[in-house]
Amino acid sequence: MASLRVPAGRTQAIAAAFLAIAMAATVGGALGFEHLGGFMPCKLCLEQRTPYYISAPLMVLAAISGGLKWPGWLTRGLLLIGALLMTYGLALAVFHAGVEWKFWDGPTDCSAATMSITTDAGNLLSDLNSVRPPACDQAAGRFLGLSFAGWNAVASAIYLAVGFYAAFARSDKRA
C-alpha cells in the first residue's frame, strides 16, 4: 500500500476519469428520472445527491492532476476526498433504503402530502406553495428488488472502493 505522498500514476488518472464520468452519470440519471421521468424526489433523495455534486468536479480535477503529472499528494488526496464523500453517500443511501423498508423511522419532516395539478392560472402561485415532495418511506419504484436509494448504495459502494484503491495503490512504472 502506498502513501498519499507517492507520485500518482496511470492508475490514479484512469480511476479519477472513471469516477468523474460514473458520478456525473449517476447524478445525471437521478436528474433525468426527476425531470424527464416525473419521479419527484423526497428530502432524503435530494440529500443523497450532495456527495455527487461535490465529488464529480473533484474527480475531474483529480483526472487533470493525474494526467498532467501534478504532485501525487494532490491527485491521491482528491481521490481520497471523493472516496470519503462516497462513504458518506453510502451511509445516506443505506439510511434511506432502511426507511423505505421500515427498518427505522425517517425524518419527521419527510411525510407524504396530497398533490394536485391546478387548471386555474389564478391559483398557480398558491398551488406552488402547497406542493410537497413524496414521503421518504415510500419508494418511487423498485428495479430488481432495489429502490433508487438501494441502487445508490450499490453505486456509492463501488465508487468508494475505486476511490480508496486508487488513492493508496502503488504507482505504475509506465506513468
mmCIF file of C-alpha atoms in Angstrom:
data_model
loop_
_atom_site.group_PDB
_atom_site.id
_atom_site.type_symbol
_atom_site.label_atom_id
_atom_site.label_comp_id
_atom_site.label_asym_id
_atom_site.label_seq_id
_atom_site.Cartn_x
_atom_site.Cartn_y
_atom_site.Cartn_z
ATOM 1 C CA MET A 1 0.000 0.000 0.000
ATOM 2 C CA ALA A 2 1.371 3.383 -0.982
ATOM 3 C CA SER A 3 1.048 6.612 0.948
ATOM 4 C CA LEU A 4 -0.544 9.763 -0.365
ATOM 5 C CA ARG A 5 2.930 11.257 -0.888
ATOM 6 C CA VAL A 6 3.929 8.757 -3.588
ATOM 7 C CA PRO A 7 3.706 10.186 -7.119
ATOM 8 C CA ALA A 8 0.459 9.411 -8.878
ATOM 9 C CA GLY A 9 0.490 7.301 -11.994
ATOM 10 C CA ARG A 10 -1.730 5.952 -14.706
ATOM 11 C CA THR A 11 -3.906 4.032 -12.211
ATOM 12 C CA GLN A 12 -4.832 7.222 -10.390
ATOM 13 C CA ALA A 13 -5.534 9.180 -13.578
ATOM 14 C CA ILE A 14 -7.730 6.425 -15.059
ATOM 15 C CA ALA A 15 -9.586 5.876 -11.780
ATOM 16 C CA ALA A 16 -10.249 9.607 -11.427
ATOM 17 C CA ALA A 17 -11.547 9.829 -15.005
ATOM 18 C CA PHE A 18 -13.764 6.775 -14.466
ATOM 19 C CA LEU A 19 -15.121 8.208 -11.222
ATOM 20 C CA ALA A 20 -15.785 11.616 -12.763
ATOM 21 C CA ILE A 21 -17.795 10.067 -15.599
ATOM 22 C CA ALA A 22 -19.571 7.498 -13.417
ATOM 23 C CA MET A 23 -20.507 10.006 -10.717
ATOM 24 C CA ALA A 24 -21.764 12.532 -13.260
ATOM 25 C CA ALA A 25 -23.785 9.791 -14.983
ATOM 26 C CA THR A 26 -25.265 8.653 -11.661
ATOM 27 C CA VAL A 27 -26.445 12.082 -10.574
ATOM 28 C CA GLY A 28 -27.430 12.860 -14.168
ATOM 29 C CA GLY A 29 -29.565 9.723 -14.173
ATOM 30 C CA ALA A 30 -31.254 10.855 -10.958
ATOM 31 C CA LEU A 31 -31.955 14.251 -12.506
ATOM 32 C CA GLY A 32 -33.269 12.539 -15.635
ATOM 33 C CA PHE A 33 -35.650 10.370 -13.612
ATOM 34 C CA GLU A 34 -36.845 13.532 -11.899
ATOM 35 C CA HIS A 35 -37.207 15.912 -14.831
ATOM 36 C CA LEU A 36 -37.913 13.519 -17.697
ATOM 37 C CA GLY A 37 -39.425 10.552 -15.887
ATOM 38 C CA GLY A 38 -41.584 12.531 -13.483
ATOM 39 C CA PHE A 39 -40.224 10.885 -10.305
ATOM 40 C CA MET A 40 -40.378 13.630 -7.683
ATOM 41 C CA PRO A 41 -37.545 13.154 -5.167
ATOM 42 C CA CYS A 42 -38.121 13.193 -1.438
ATOM 43 C CA LYS A 43 -35.959 15.083 1.041
ATOM 44 C CA LEU A 44 -33.563 12.134 1.534
ATOM 45 C CA CYS A 45 -33.263 11.611 -2.236
ATOM 46 C CA LEU A 46 -32.117 15.196 -2.622
ATOM 47 C CA GLU A 47 -29.617 14.864 0.226
ATOM 48 C CA GLN A 48 -28.073 11.794 -1.425
ATOM 49 C CA ARG A 49 -27.127 13.894 -4.451
ATOM 50 C CA THR A 50 -24.878 16.254 -2.481
ATOM 51 C CA PRO A 51 -21.828 13.927 -2.353
ATOM 52 C CA TYR A 52 -22.067 13.555 -6.150
ATOM 53 C CA TYR A 53 -22.341 17.302 -6.731
ATOM 54 C CA ILE A 54 -19.102 17.760 -4.791
ATOM 55 C CA SER A 55 -17.234 14.599 -5.847
ATOM 56 C CA ALA A 56 -17.750 14.647 -9.616
ATOM 57 C CA PRO A 57 -15.962 18.003 -10.124
ATOM 58 C CA LEU A 58 -13.228 16.919 -7.701
ATOM 59 C CA MET A 59 -12.681 13.763 -9.760
ATOM 60 C CA VAL A 60 -12.415 15.880 -12.924
ATOM 61 C CA LEU A 61 -9.719 17.896 -11.144
ATOM 62 C CA ALA A 62 -8.049 14.657 -9.980
ATOM 63 C CA ALA A 63 -8.055 13.320 -13.551
ATOM 64 C CA ILE A 64 -6.488 16.544 -14.798
ATOM 65 C CA SER A 65 -3.957 16.443 -11.956
ATOM 66 C CA GLY A 66 -3.039 12.849 -12.751
ATOM 67 C CA GLY A 67 -2.898 13.448 -16.478
ATOM 68 C CA LEU A 68 -0.667 16.495 -16.148
ATOM 69 C CA LYS A 69 1.509 14.761 -13.532
ATOM 70 C CA TRP A 70 0.879 17.322 -10.827
ATOM 71 C CA PRO A 71 2.089 16.355 -7.323
ATOM 72 C CA GLY A 72 0.975 12.888 -6.281
ATOM 73 C CA TRP A 73 -0.429 14.114 -2.976
ATOM 74 C CA LEU A 74 -2.880 16.317 -4.869
ATOM 75 C CA THR A 75 -4.216 13.577 -7.161
ATOM 76 C CA ARG A 76 -4.298 10.978 -4.391
ATOM 77 C CA GLY A 77 -5.764 13.460 -1.912
ATOM 78 C CA LEU A 78 -8.589 14.346 -4.290
ATOM 79 C CA LEU A 79 -9.291 10.643 -4.841
ATOM 80 C CA LEU A 80 -9.364 10.136 -1.076
ATOM 81 C CA ILE A 81 -11.773 13.048 -0.593
ATOM 82 C CA GLY A 82 -14.014 11.599 -3.303
ATOM 83 C CA ALA A 83 -13.933 8.191 -1.613
ATOM 84 C CA LEU A 84 -14.791 9.730 1.750
ATOM 85 C CA LEU A 85 -17.693 11.635 0.199
ATOM 86 C CA MET A 86 -18.948 8.402 -1.358
ATOM 87 C CA THR A 87 -18.674 6.755 2.074
ATOM 88 C CA TYR A 88 -20.989 9.482 3.354
ATOM 89 C CA GLY A 89 -23.214 8.912 0.309
ATOM 90 C CA LEU A 90 -23.339 5.197 1.094
ATOM 91 C CA ALA A 91 -24.422 5.943 4.670
ATOM 92 C CA LEU A 92 -27.185 8.245 3.388
ATOM 93 C CA ALA A 93 -28.353 5.663 0.851
ATOM 94 C CA VAL A 94 -28.410 2.811 3.387
ATOM 95 C CA PHE A 95 -30.307 5.014 5.835
ATOM 96 C CA HIS A 96 -32.861 5.955 3.168
ATOM 97 C CA ALA A 97 -33.273 2.366 1.986
ATOM 98 C CA GLY A 98 -33.819 1.329 5.611
ATOM 99 C CA VAL A 99 -36.505 3.982 5.970
ATOM 100 C CA GLU A 100 -38.193 2.666 2.814
ATOM 101 C CA TRP A 101 -38.098 -0.909 4.153
ATOM 102 C CA LYS A 102 -39.443 0.387 7.506
ATOM 103 C CA PHE A 103 -36.364 -0.816 9.402
ATOM 104 C CA TRP A 104 -36.227 2.563 11.170
ATOM 105 C CA ASP A 105 -38.026 5.887 11.113
ATOM 106 C CA GLY A 106 -37.075 8.636 8.704
ATOM 107 C CA PRO A 107 -37.069 12.370 9.303
ATOM 108 C CA THR A 108 -40.319 13.682 10.764
ATOM 109 C CA ASP A 109 -40.465 16.449 8.156
ATOM 110 C CA CYS A 110 -40.485 13.941 5.295
ATOM 111 C CA SER A 111 -44.083 12.852 5.070
ATOM 112 C CA ALA A 112 -46.460 12.467 2.163
ATOM 113 C CA ALA A 113 -48.925 15.142 1.217
ATOM 114 C CA THR A 114 -51.590 15.178 -1.398
ATOM 115 C CA MET A 115 -50.585 16.835 -4.600
ATOM 116 C CA SER A 116 -52.925 18.152 -7.236
ATOM 117 C CA ILE A 117 -52.477 19.855 -10.556
ATOM 118 C CA THR A 118 -54.241 23.147 -10.976
ATOM 119 C CA THR A 119 -56.066 24.129 -14.103
ATOM 120 C CA ASP A 120 -56.717 27.655 -12.847
ATOM 121 C CA ALA A 121 -53.891 30.052 -13.654
ATOM 122 C CA GLY A 122 -55.089 32.365 -10.888
ATOM 123 C CA ASN A 123 -54.266 29.701 -8.294
ATOM 124 C CA LEU A 124 -50.892 28.760 -9.779
ATOM 125 C CA LEU A 125 -48.758 30.687 -7.273
ATOM 126 C CA SER A 126 -50.720 29.487 -4.269
ATOM 127 C CA ASP A 127 -50.554 25.911 -5.591
ATOM 128 C CA LEU A 128 -46.764 26.148 -5.913
ATOM 129 C CA ASN A 129 -46.560 26.880 -2.202
ATOM 130 C CA SER A 130 -48.694 23.854 -1.330
ATOM 131 C CA VAL A 131 -46.786 21.230 -3.356
ATOM 132 C CA ARG A 132 -44.910 18.814 -1.101
ATOM 133 C CA PRO A 133 -42.447 16.103 -2.108
ATOM 134 C CA PRO A 134 -43.287 12.426 -1.573
ATOM 135 C CA ALA A 135 -42.681 10.673 1.724
ATOM 136 C CA CYS A 136 -39.212 9.282 2.363
ATOM 137 C CA ASP A 137 -40.609 5.923 3.455
ATOM 138 C CA GLN A 138 -42.278 5.185 0.127
ATOM 139 C CA ALA A 139 -40.014 4.012 -2.681
ATOM 140 C CA ALA A 140 -40.958 5.576 -6.012
ATOM 141 C CA GLY A 141 -40.333 2.205 -7.611
ATOM 142 C CA ARG A 142 -38.135 -0.854 -7.467
ATOM 143 C CA PHE A 143 -35.924 -2.475 -10.087
ATOM 144 C CA LEU A 144 -34.592 -5.969 -9.372
ATOM 145 C CA GLY A 145 -35.807 -5.530 -5.798
ATOM 146 C CA LEU A 146 -33.942 -2.292 -5.085
ATOM 147 C CA SER A 147 -35.272 1.251 -4.906
ATOM 148 C CA PHE A 148 -33.388 4.290 -6.157
ATOM 149 C CA ALA A 149 -31.835 4.558 -2.682
ATOM 150 C CA GLY A 150 -30.792 0.907 -2.831
ATOM 151 C CA TRP A 151 -29.144 1.330 -6.218
ATOM 152 C CA ASN A 152 -27.440 4.479 -4.954
ATOM 153 C CA ALA A 153 -25.992 2.397 -2.109
ATOM 154 C CA VAL A 154 -24.578 -0.066 -4.656
ATOM 155 C CA ALA A 155 -23.119 2.740 -6.793
ATOM 156 C CA SER A 156 -21.667 4.547 -3.773
ATOM 157 C CA ALA A 157 -20.010 1.348 -2.542
ATOM 158 C CA ILE A 158 -18.389 0.771 -5.938
ATOM 159 C CA TYR A 159 -17.207 4.369 -6.225
ATOM 160 C CA LEU A 160 -15.782 4.481 -2.720
ATOM 161 C CA ALA A 161 -13.915 1.205 -3.315
ATOM 162 C CA VAL A 162 -12.407 2.535 -6.550
ATOM 163 C CA GLY A 163 -11.537 5.840 -4.872
ATOM 164 C CA PHE A 164 -9.841 4.264 -1.844
ATOM 165 C CA TYR A 165 -7.996 1.756 -4.024
ATOM 166 C CA ALA A 166 -6.700 4.444 -6.380
ATOM 167 C CA ALA A 167 -5.763 6.815 -3.550
ATOM 168 C CA PHE A 168 -3.489 4.206 -1.944
ATOM 169 C CA ALA A 169 -2.446 1.993 -4.877
ATOM 170 C CA ARG A 170 1.167 1.834 -5.922
ATOM 171 C CA SER A 171 2.140 3.899 -8.913
ATOM 172 C CA ASP A 172 2.764 2.069 -12.156
ATOM 173 C CA LYS A 173 6.131 2.388 -13.760
ATOM 174 C CA ARG A 174 4.593 3.455 -17.106
ATOM 175 C CA ALA A 175 3.154 6.707 -15.727
#
